[in-house]
CSV table of C-alpha atoms in Angstrom, one decimal:
chain,number,residue,atom,x,y,z
A,19,MET,CA,-100.3,122.9,-15.0
A,20,LYS,CA,-100.9,119.2,-14.5
A,21,ASN,CA,-103.4,118.6,-11.7
A,22,TRP,CA,-103.1,122.2,-10.5
A,23,ILE,CA,-106.6,122.4,-9.1
A,24,VAL,CA,-106.5,118.9,-7.7
A,25,ASN,CA,-103.4,119.8,-5.8
A,26,HIS,CA,-105.0,123.1,-4.6
A,27,LEU,CA,-108.4,121.5,-3.7
A,28,PRO,CA,-108.1,122.6,0.0
A,29,THR,CA,-107.9,126.3,-1.2
A,30,LYS,CA,-111.0,125.8,-3.4
A,31,ARG,CA,-112.9,124.1,-0.5
A,32,ARG,CA,-112.0,126.9,1.8
A,33,ILE,CA,-113.4,129.5,-0.6
A,34,VAL,CA,-116.7,127.6,-0.8
A,35,GLN,CA,-116.7,127.3,3.0
A,36,LEU,CA,-116.3,131.0,3.5
A,37,TYR,CA,-119.0,131.9,1.0
A,38,SER,CA,-121.3,129.4,2.7
A,39,ALA,CA,-120.7,130.8,6.1
A,40,LEU,CA,-121.4,134.3,4.8
A,41,LEU,CA,-124.6,133.1,3.2
A,42,HIS,CA,-125.8,131.3,6.3
A,43,ASN,CA,-125.3,134.6,8.2
A,44,ALA,CA,-126.1,137.2,5.6
A,45,TYR,CA,-128.2,139.4,7.8
A,46,VAL,CA,-125.4,141.8,8.8
A,47,LYS,CA,-127.9,144.2,10.5
A,48,GLY,CA,-128.5,141.6,13.1
A,49,PHE,CA,-124.9,141.7,14.3
A,50,ILE,CA,-125.3,145.5,14.8
A,51,THR,CA,-128.7,145.6,16.5
A,52,GLY,CA,-128.5,142.2,18.2
A,53,LYS,CA,-132.0,141.4,16.8
A,54,MET,CA,-132.8,138.2,14.9
A,55,TYR,CA,-133.9,138.2,11.3
A,56,LEU,CA,-137.5,137.0,11.1
A,57,GLY,CA,-138.1,137.1,7.3
A,58,GLY,CA,-139.6,134.5,5.1
A,59,THR,CA,-136.3,132.5,4.6
A,60,LYS,CA,-136.4,131.6,8.3
A,61,ASN,CA,-139.0,129.0,7.3
A,62,LEU,CA,-136.3,127.2,5.4
A,63,CYS,CA,-133.6,124.9,6.8
A,64,VAL,CA,-130.0,125.8,5.9
A,65,PRO,CA,-127.7,122.8,5.1
A,66,GLY,CA,-125.2,123.2,8.0
A,67,LEU,CA,-125.4,123.7,11.7
A,68,ASN,CA,-126.3,127.4,12.2
A,69,CYS,CA,-128.4,128.5,15.1
A,70,TYR,CA,-131.8,130.0,14.4
A,71,SER,CA,-131.1,132.6,17.1
A,72,CYS,CA,-127.9,133.8,15.6
A,73,PRO,CA,-128.3,137.5,14.9
A,74,GLY,CA,-127.2,137.1,11.3
A,75,ALA,CA,-128.9,133.8,10.5
A,76,ILE,CA,-131.3,134.0,7.5
A,77,GLY,CA,-132.5,130.4,7.8
A,78,SER,CA,-133.3,127.8,10.4
A,79,CYS,CA,-131.0,125.1,11.8
A,80,PRO,CA,-132.0,121.6,10.6
A,81,LEU,CA,-131.6,120.0,14.0
A,82,GLY,CA,-133.4,122.9,15.8
A,83,SER,CA,-136.3,122.8,13.3
A,84,LEU,CA,-136.6,119.0,13.6
A,85,GLN,CA,-136.7,119.0,17.4
A,86,ASN,CA,-139.2,121.8,17.6
A,87,ALA,CA,-141.3,120.2,14.9
A,88,MET,CA,-141.4,117.0,16.9
A,89,ILE,CA,-142.4,118.9,20.1
A,90,SER,CA,-145.2,120.9,18.4
A,91,SER,CA,-146.5,118.1,16.1
A,92,GLY,CA,-147.2,115.6,18.9
A,93,THR,CA,-147.9,112.2,17.4
A,94,ARG,CA,-147.8,113.6,13.8
A,95,THR,CA,-144.7,113.1,11.7
A,96,PRO,CA,-142.9,116.4,11.0
A,97,THR,CA,-142.9,115.7,7.3
A,98,TYR,CA,-141.9,119.2,6.1
A,99,VAL,CA,-138.6,119.3,8.1
A,100,LEU,CA,-137.8,115.7,7.4
A,101,GLY,CA,-138.4,116.3,3.7
A,102,ILE,CA,-135.9,119.2,3.6
A,103,ILE,CA,-133.3,117.3,5.6
A,104,GLY,CA,-133.8,114.2,3.5
A,105,LEU,CA,-133.5,116.1,0.2
A,106,LEU,CA,-130.3,117.8,1.4
A,107,ALA,CA,-128.9,114.4,2.6
A,108,LEU,CA,-129.7,112.6,-0.6
A,109,MET,CA,-128.1,115.3,-2.7
A,110,LEU,CA,-125.0,116.0,-0.7
A,111,GLY,CA,-124.6,113.6,2.2
A,112,ARG,CA,-121.6,114.7,4.4
A,113,THR,CA,-120.4,117.0,1.6
A,114,ILE,CA,-122.3,119.5,3.6
A,115,CYS,CA,-120.0,118.9,6.6
A,116,GLY,CA,-116.9,119.3,4.5
A,117,TRP,CA,-117.9,122.2,2.3
A,118,LEU,CA,-120.9,124.1,3.6
A,119,CYS,CA,-121.1,124.0,7.4
A,120,PRO,CA,-120.0,127.1,9.3
A,121,VAL,CA,-119.1,125.1,12.4
A,122,GLY,CA,-116.9,122.9,10.3
A,123,LEU,CA,-115.1,125.9,8.9
A,124,ALA,CA,-114.5,127.3,12.4
A,125,GLN,CA,-112.9,124.0,13.5
A,126,ASP,CA,-110.8,123.8,10.3
A,127,LEU,CA,-109.3,127.2,11.1
A,128,LEU,CA,-108.7,126.4,14.7
A,129,TYR,CA,-106.8,123.2,13.8
A,130,LYS,CA,-104.4,125.3,11.7
A,131,ILE,CA,-103.0,126.8,14.9
A,132,LYS,CA,-99.5,125.3,15.3
A,133,THR,CA,-99.6,122.9,18.2
A,134,PRO,CA,-98.9,119.2,18.7
A,135,LYS,CA,-101.9,117.3,17.3
A,136,ILE,CA,-103.9,114.3,18.5
A,137,ARG,CA,-103.7,111.7,15.8
A,138,LYS,CA,-106.3,109.2,14.6
A,139,SER,CA,-106.5,106.0,16.6
A,140,LYS,CA,-108.8,103.2,17.7
A,141,VAL,CA,-109.9,105.5,20.5
A,142,THR,CA,-111.0,108.4,18.2
A,143,ARG,CA,-112.7,105.9,16.0
A,144,ALA,CA,-114.7,104.6,19.0
A,145,LEU,CA,-115.5,108.1,20.2
A,146,SER,CA,-116.9,108.9,16.7
A,147,TYR,CA,-119.9,106.7,17.5
A,148,LEU,CA,-120.9,109.0,20.4
A,149,LYS,CA,-122.7,111.4,18.0
A,150,TYR,CA,-125.1,108.6,17.0
A,151,PHE,CA,-126.1,108.2,20.6
A,152,ILE,CA,-126.6,111.9,20.8
A,153,LEU,CA,-128.8,111.8,17.7
A,154,VAL,CA,-131.0,109.1,19.1
A,155,THR,CA,-131.3,110.5,22.6
A,156,LEU,CA,-131.2,114.3,22.5
A,157,VAL,CA,-132.5,114.9,19.0
A,158,VAL,CA,-135.3,112.2,18.9
A,159,ILE,CA,-136.2,110.7,22.3
A,160,VAL,CA,-135.9,113.8,24.6
A,161,PRO,CA,-138.1,116.1,22.3
A,162,LEU,CA,-140.7,113.4,21.9
A,163,VAL,CA,-140.8,112.3,25.5
A,164,PHE,CA,-140.0,115.4,27.5
A,165,LEU,CA,-141.0,118.0,24.9
A,166,VAL,CA,-137.6,119.7,25.2
A,167,PRO,CA,-135.1,120.3,22.3
A,168,GLY,CA,-132.4,118.3,24.0
A,169,PHE,CA,-129.5,118.9,21.7
A,170,CYS,CA,-130.2,122.7,21.5
A,171,GLU,CA,-130.6,122.9,25.3
A,172,TYR,CA,-127.7,120.9,26.5
A,173,ILE,CA,-125.0,120.7,23.8
A,174,CYS,CA,-125.2,122.9,20.7
A,175,PRO,CA,-122.2,125.2,20.5
A,176,ALA,CA,-123.8,127.2,17.7
A,177,GLY,CA,-126.6,128.2,20.1
A,178,THR,CA,-124.1,129.3,22.7
A,179,MET,CA,-122.2,131.4,20.2
A,180,ALA,CA,-125.5,133.0,19.1
A,181,GLY,CA,-126.1,134.1,22.7
A,182,ILE,CA,-122.5,135.5,22.9
A,183,LEU,CA,-122.8,137.4,19.7
A,184,SER,CA,-126.1,138.9,20.9
A,185,PHE,CA,-124.6,140.0,24.2
A,186,PRO,CA,-123.4,143.6,23.4
A,187,ASN,CA,-126.9,144.6,22.2
A,188,ASN,CA,-129.2,142.3,24.0
A,189,SER,CA,-129.4,142.1,27.8
A,190,GLY,CA,-131.5,138.9,27.6
A,191,TRP,CA,-128.7,136.9,25.9
A,192,LEU,CA,-128.5,134.5,28.8
A,193,SER,CA,-132.0,133.3,28.2
A,194,ALA,CA,-131.1,132.4,24.7
A,195,LEU,CA,-128.6,129.9,26.1
A,196,GLY,CA,-131.1,128.2,28.3
A,197,PRO,CA,-130.9,127.3,32.0
A,198,PHE,CA,-127.6,125.4,31.5
A,199,PHE,CA,-125.5,128.4,30.7
A,200,THR,CA,-122.5,127.4,32.8
A,201,TRP,CA,-122.5,123.9,31.3
A,202,LYS,CA,-122.9,125.0,27.7
A,203,PHE,CA,-120.3,127.8,28.0
A,204,THR,CA,-117.8,125.4,29.5
A,205,LEU,CA,-118.6,122.8,26.8
A,206,LEU,CA,-118.1,125.5,24.1
A,207,ILE,CA,-114.6,126.4,25.5
A,208,LEU,CA,-113.7,122.8,25.7
A,209,ILE,CA,-114.7,122.2,22.1
A,210,VAL,CA,-112.8,125.2,20.9
A,211,VAL,CA,-109.6,124.2,22.8
A,212,MET,CA,-109.9,120.5,21.7
A,213,SER,CA,-110.4,121.6,18.0
A,214,ILE,CA,-107.0,123.1,18.1
A,215,PHE,CA,-105.4,119.8,19.0
A,216,CYS,CA,-107.8,117.3,17.5
A,217,TYR,CA,-109.2,117.7,14.0
A,218,ARG,CA,-112.9,118.6,14.0
A,219,THR,CA,-113.6,117.5,17.5
A,220,PHE,CA,-117.3,118.5,17.4
A,221,CYS,CA,-117.9,117.0,14.0
A,222,ARG,CA,-116.3,113.7,14.7
A,223,PHE,CA,-117.6,113.0,18.2
A,224,LEU,CA,-120.6,115.2,19.0
A,225,CYS,CA,-122.5,116.4,15.9
A,226,PRO,CA,-125.8,114.5,15.3
A,227,LEU,CA,-126.4,116.4,12.1
A,228,GLY,CA,-123.2,114.9,10.6
A,229,ALA,CA,-124.3,111.5,12.0
A,230,LEU,CA,-127.6,111.9,10.1
A,231,TYR,CA,-126.0,113.0,6.9
A,232,GLY,CA,-123.5,110.1,7.2
A,233,PHE,CA,-126.3,107.6,6.7
A,234,PHE,CA,-126.7,108.9,3.1
A,235,ASN,CA,-123.1,109.1,2.1
A,236,LYS,CA,-123.3,105.9,0.0
A,237,VAL,CA,-126.4,107.1,-1.9
A,238,ALA,CA,-125.8,110.8,-2.1
A,239,LEU,CA,-125.5,112.3,-5.6
A,240,LEU,CA,-122.3,114.1,-4.9
A,241,GLY,CA,-119.2,112.8,-3.0
A,242,VAL,CA,-116.1,110.7,-3.5
A,243,LYS,CA,-116.3,107.2,-4.8
A,244,LEU,CA,-113.9,104.3,-5.0
A,245,ASP,CA,-113.4,102.1,-8.1
A,246,LYS,CA,-112.6,98.8,-6.5
A,247,THR,CA,-111.3,97.4,-9.7
A,248,LYS,CA,-108.5,100.0,-9.7
A,249,CYS,CA,-107.8,100.0,-6.0
A,250,THR,CA,-104.5,98.5,-5.0
A,251,ASP,CA,-105.2,98.6,-1.2
A,252,CYS,CA,-102.1,100.8,-0.6
A,253,GLY,CA,-103.8,102.6,2.3
A,254,LEU,CA,-102.7,106.1,1.2
A,255,CYS,CA,-106.3,107.4,1.2
A,256,GLN,CA,-106.8,106.3,4.8
A,257,GLY,CA,-103.5,107.8,5.9
A,258,VAL,CA,-104.2,111.2,4.4
A,259,CYS,CA,-107.8,111.4,5.6
A,260,PRO,CA,-108.2,113.6,8.7
A,261,MET,CA,-111.4,111.8,9.7
A,262,ASP,CA,-111.9,108.3,11.2
A,263,ILE,CA,-112.8,106.5,8.0
A,264,LYS,CA,-112.4,102.8,7.5
A,265,LYS,CA,-112.8,103.1,3.7
A,266,VAL,CA,-113.3,105.8,1.2
A,267,GLY,CA,-116.8,107.3,1.3
A,268,ASP,CA,-118.0,105.7,4.5
A,269,HIS,CA,-120.2,107.4,7.0
A,270,GLU,CA,-117.3,109.4,8.6
A,271,CYS,CA,-116.1,110.8,5.3
A,272,ILE,CA,-116.8,114.6,4.9
A,273,GLN,CA,-115.9,114.5,1.2
A,274,CYS,CA,-112.9,116.9,1.6
A,275,GLY,CA,-111.2,115.3,-1.5
A,276,LYS,CA,-107.8,114.9,0.0
A,277,CYS,CA,-107.7,111.2,-1.0
A,278,ILE,CA,-108.2,112.0,-4.7
A,279,SER,CA,-104.8,113.7,-5.1
A,280,VAL,CA,-102.8,110.9,-3.3
A,281,CYS,CA,-104.3,107.9,-5.0
A,282,PRO,CA,-101.6,106.4,-7.3
A,283,ALA,CA,-104.1,104.2,-9.1
A,284,LYS,CA,-106.5,107.1,-9.8
A,285,ALA,CA,-109.2,104.9,-8.3
A,286,ILE,CA,-111.0,107.7,-6.4
A,287,THR,CA,-113.2,110.1,-8.3
A,288,TRP,CA,-116.4,112.2,-7.6
A,289,LYS,CA,-119.9,110.9,-7.8
A,290,GLY,CA,-122.0,113.3,-9.9
A,291,ALA,CA,-119.1,114.5,-11.9
A,292,LYS,CA,-120.7,113.7,-15.3
A,293,LEU,CA,-123.3,116.4,-14.6
A,294,PHE,CA,-120.6,119.0,-14.9
A,295,ILE,CA,-118.6,117.4,-17.8
A,296,LYS,CA,-119.1,118.5,-21.4
A,297,HIS,CA,-120.2,115.8,-23.9
A,298,ASN,CA,-117.0,116.0,-25.9
A,299,GLU,CA,-114.9,115.1,-22.9
A,300,THR,CA,-113.9,111.6,-21.9
A,301,GLU,CA,-115.4,109.7,-19.0
A,302,THR,CA,-114.6,110.4,-15.4
A,303,SER,CA,-112.6,107.2,-15.1
A,304,ALA,CA,-109.9,108.9,-17.2
A,305,PRO,CA,-106.8,110.4,-15.3
A,306,LEU,CA,-107.7,113.6,-13.4
A,307,GLU,CA,-106.9,116.9,-15.0
A,308,SER,CA,-108.7,119.3,-12.6
A,309,VAL,CA,-111.5,119.7,-10.2
A,310,ASN,CA,-113.9,122.6,-10.4
A,311,LEU,CA,-115.1,124.9,-7.5
A,312,LEU,CA,-117.6,122.3,-6.2
A,313,GLY,CA,-115.0,119.5,-6.4
A,314,MET,CA,-116.3,118.0,-9.6
A,315,VAL,CA,-113.7,116.0,-11.5
A,316,LYS,CA,-112.7,117.1,-15.0
A,317,PRO,CA,-110.9,114.2,-16.7
A,318,LYS,CA,-107.6,114.6,-18.4
A,319,VAL,CA,-107.7,114.2,-22.2
A,320,GLU,CA,-104.4,112.8,-23.2
A,321,PRO,CA,-103.0,114.6,-26.3
A,322,MET,CA,-102.1,112.5,-29.4
A,323,GLN,CA,-98.4,111.8,-29.7
A,324,GLU,CA,-96.7,113.7,-32.4
A,325,THR,CA,-95.2,111.5,-35.2
A,326,ASN,CA,-91.6,112.2,-36.2
A,327,ALA,CA,-91.3,112.6,-40.0
A,328,GLN,CA,-87.9,111.1,-40.1
A,329,ASP,CA,-89.2,108.0,-38.3
A,330,VAL,CA,-91.9,107.6,-40.9
A,331,ILE,CA,-89.3,107.8,-43.8
A,332,GLU,CA,-87.0,105.3,-42.1
A,333,THR,CA,-89.9,102.9,-41.4
A,334,THR,CA,-91.1,103.2,-45.0
A,335,ARG,CA,-87.6,102.4,-46.4
A,336,THR,CA,-87.3,99.4,-44.1
A,337,ILE,CA,-90.6,98.1,-45.3
A,338,GLU,CA,-89.6,98.7,-49.0
A,339,ASN,CA,-86.2,96.9,-48.4
A,340,THR,CA,-87.9,94.0,-46.8
A,341,SER,CA,-90.3,93.7,-49.6
A,342,SER,CA,-87.5,93.8,-52.2
A,343,GLU,CA,-85.6,91.0,-50.4
A,344,VAL,CA,-88.7,88.9,-50.3
A,345,GLN,CA,-89.3,89.5,-54.1
A,346,THR,CA,-85.6,88.5,-54.8
A,347,ASP,CA,-85.9,85.3,-52.8
A,348,GLU,CA,-89.1,84.4,-54.7
A,349,GLU,CA,-87.4,85.0,-58.1
A,350,VAL,CA,-84.5,82.8,-57.1
């Protein structure tokens, strides 16, 4: 079926999101006992926002690791954590937000609840810059100056959820939320409610990790890209995009791929697609045939048109008749 996978890309993305959420929290025993996993993988950062303190977490949150590294390293640069975050950002950019982050998946599911929705506007676009302020102040300045993981202490909804999930088996769950429990719990409820009415409220307005990954969208190996020579400026990509983008692939783009299926000029494809295309297939600039599980474009190879035998015979006769007439004229 023509463009079947392109048209069903949201389903494919949802499958990847579910697998990713399970992998981020694969320590099932932790949910039963309320005790954190402390194995070797906790020394590694996971791609998405997933609290270190979550009972099922098998890795460390990039933001939490970065803040704690800055606190403990003093004047030294936390090269290890920055290296992991930089590598993830260079490879995927905000594809992590759209495909791998558990918090992003939770918001996507909340938004599916049937209610009136808050649409994109100049106001939501302006609010999208709030997360950059949070990145600079709570993730960088507060840890360096006050030696406190500001984002984790004051905002992070994943940390609040980690405490709630630990509650049935851990009487000390309130301490995991920090001294601002009432504020953080209220903020969590507000984020959950707003995510029902406004697409990805936390991602768009509050998440500093998305802000950080967004800086790398243009240079990341994977993600959507626009061929300006084919673009007709119809605006369909901006209309279908649930985020506050100004153009395809900008810092607000979470690489969901919705724009690919609506582009009438086929001007939008995936960066990095050639890594997944066989050598005997055509270039990615060809019309789209399908997109694999990770969203990589497979180009459509147009079949050769069949030649009608009767048409060939008639064409041959016409040529022969024309040739005979020319010869007769020459003889005359």
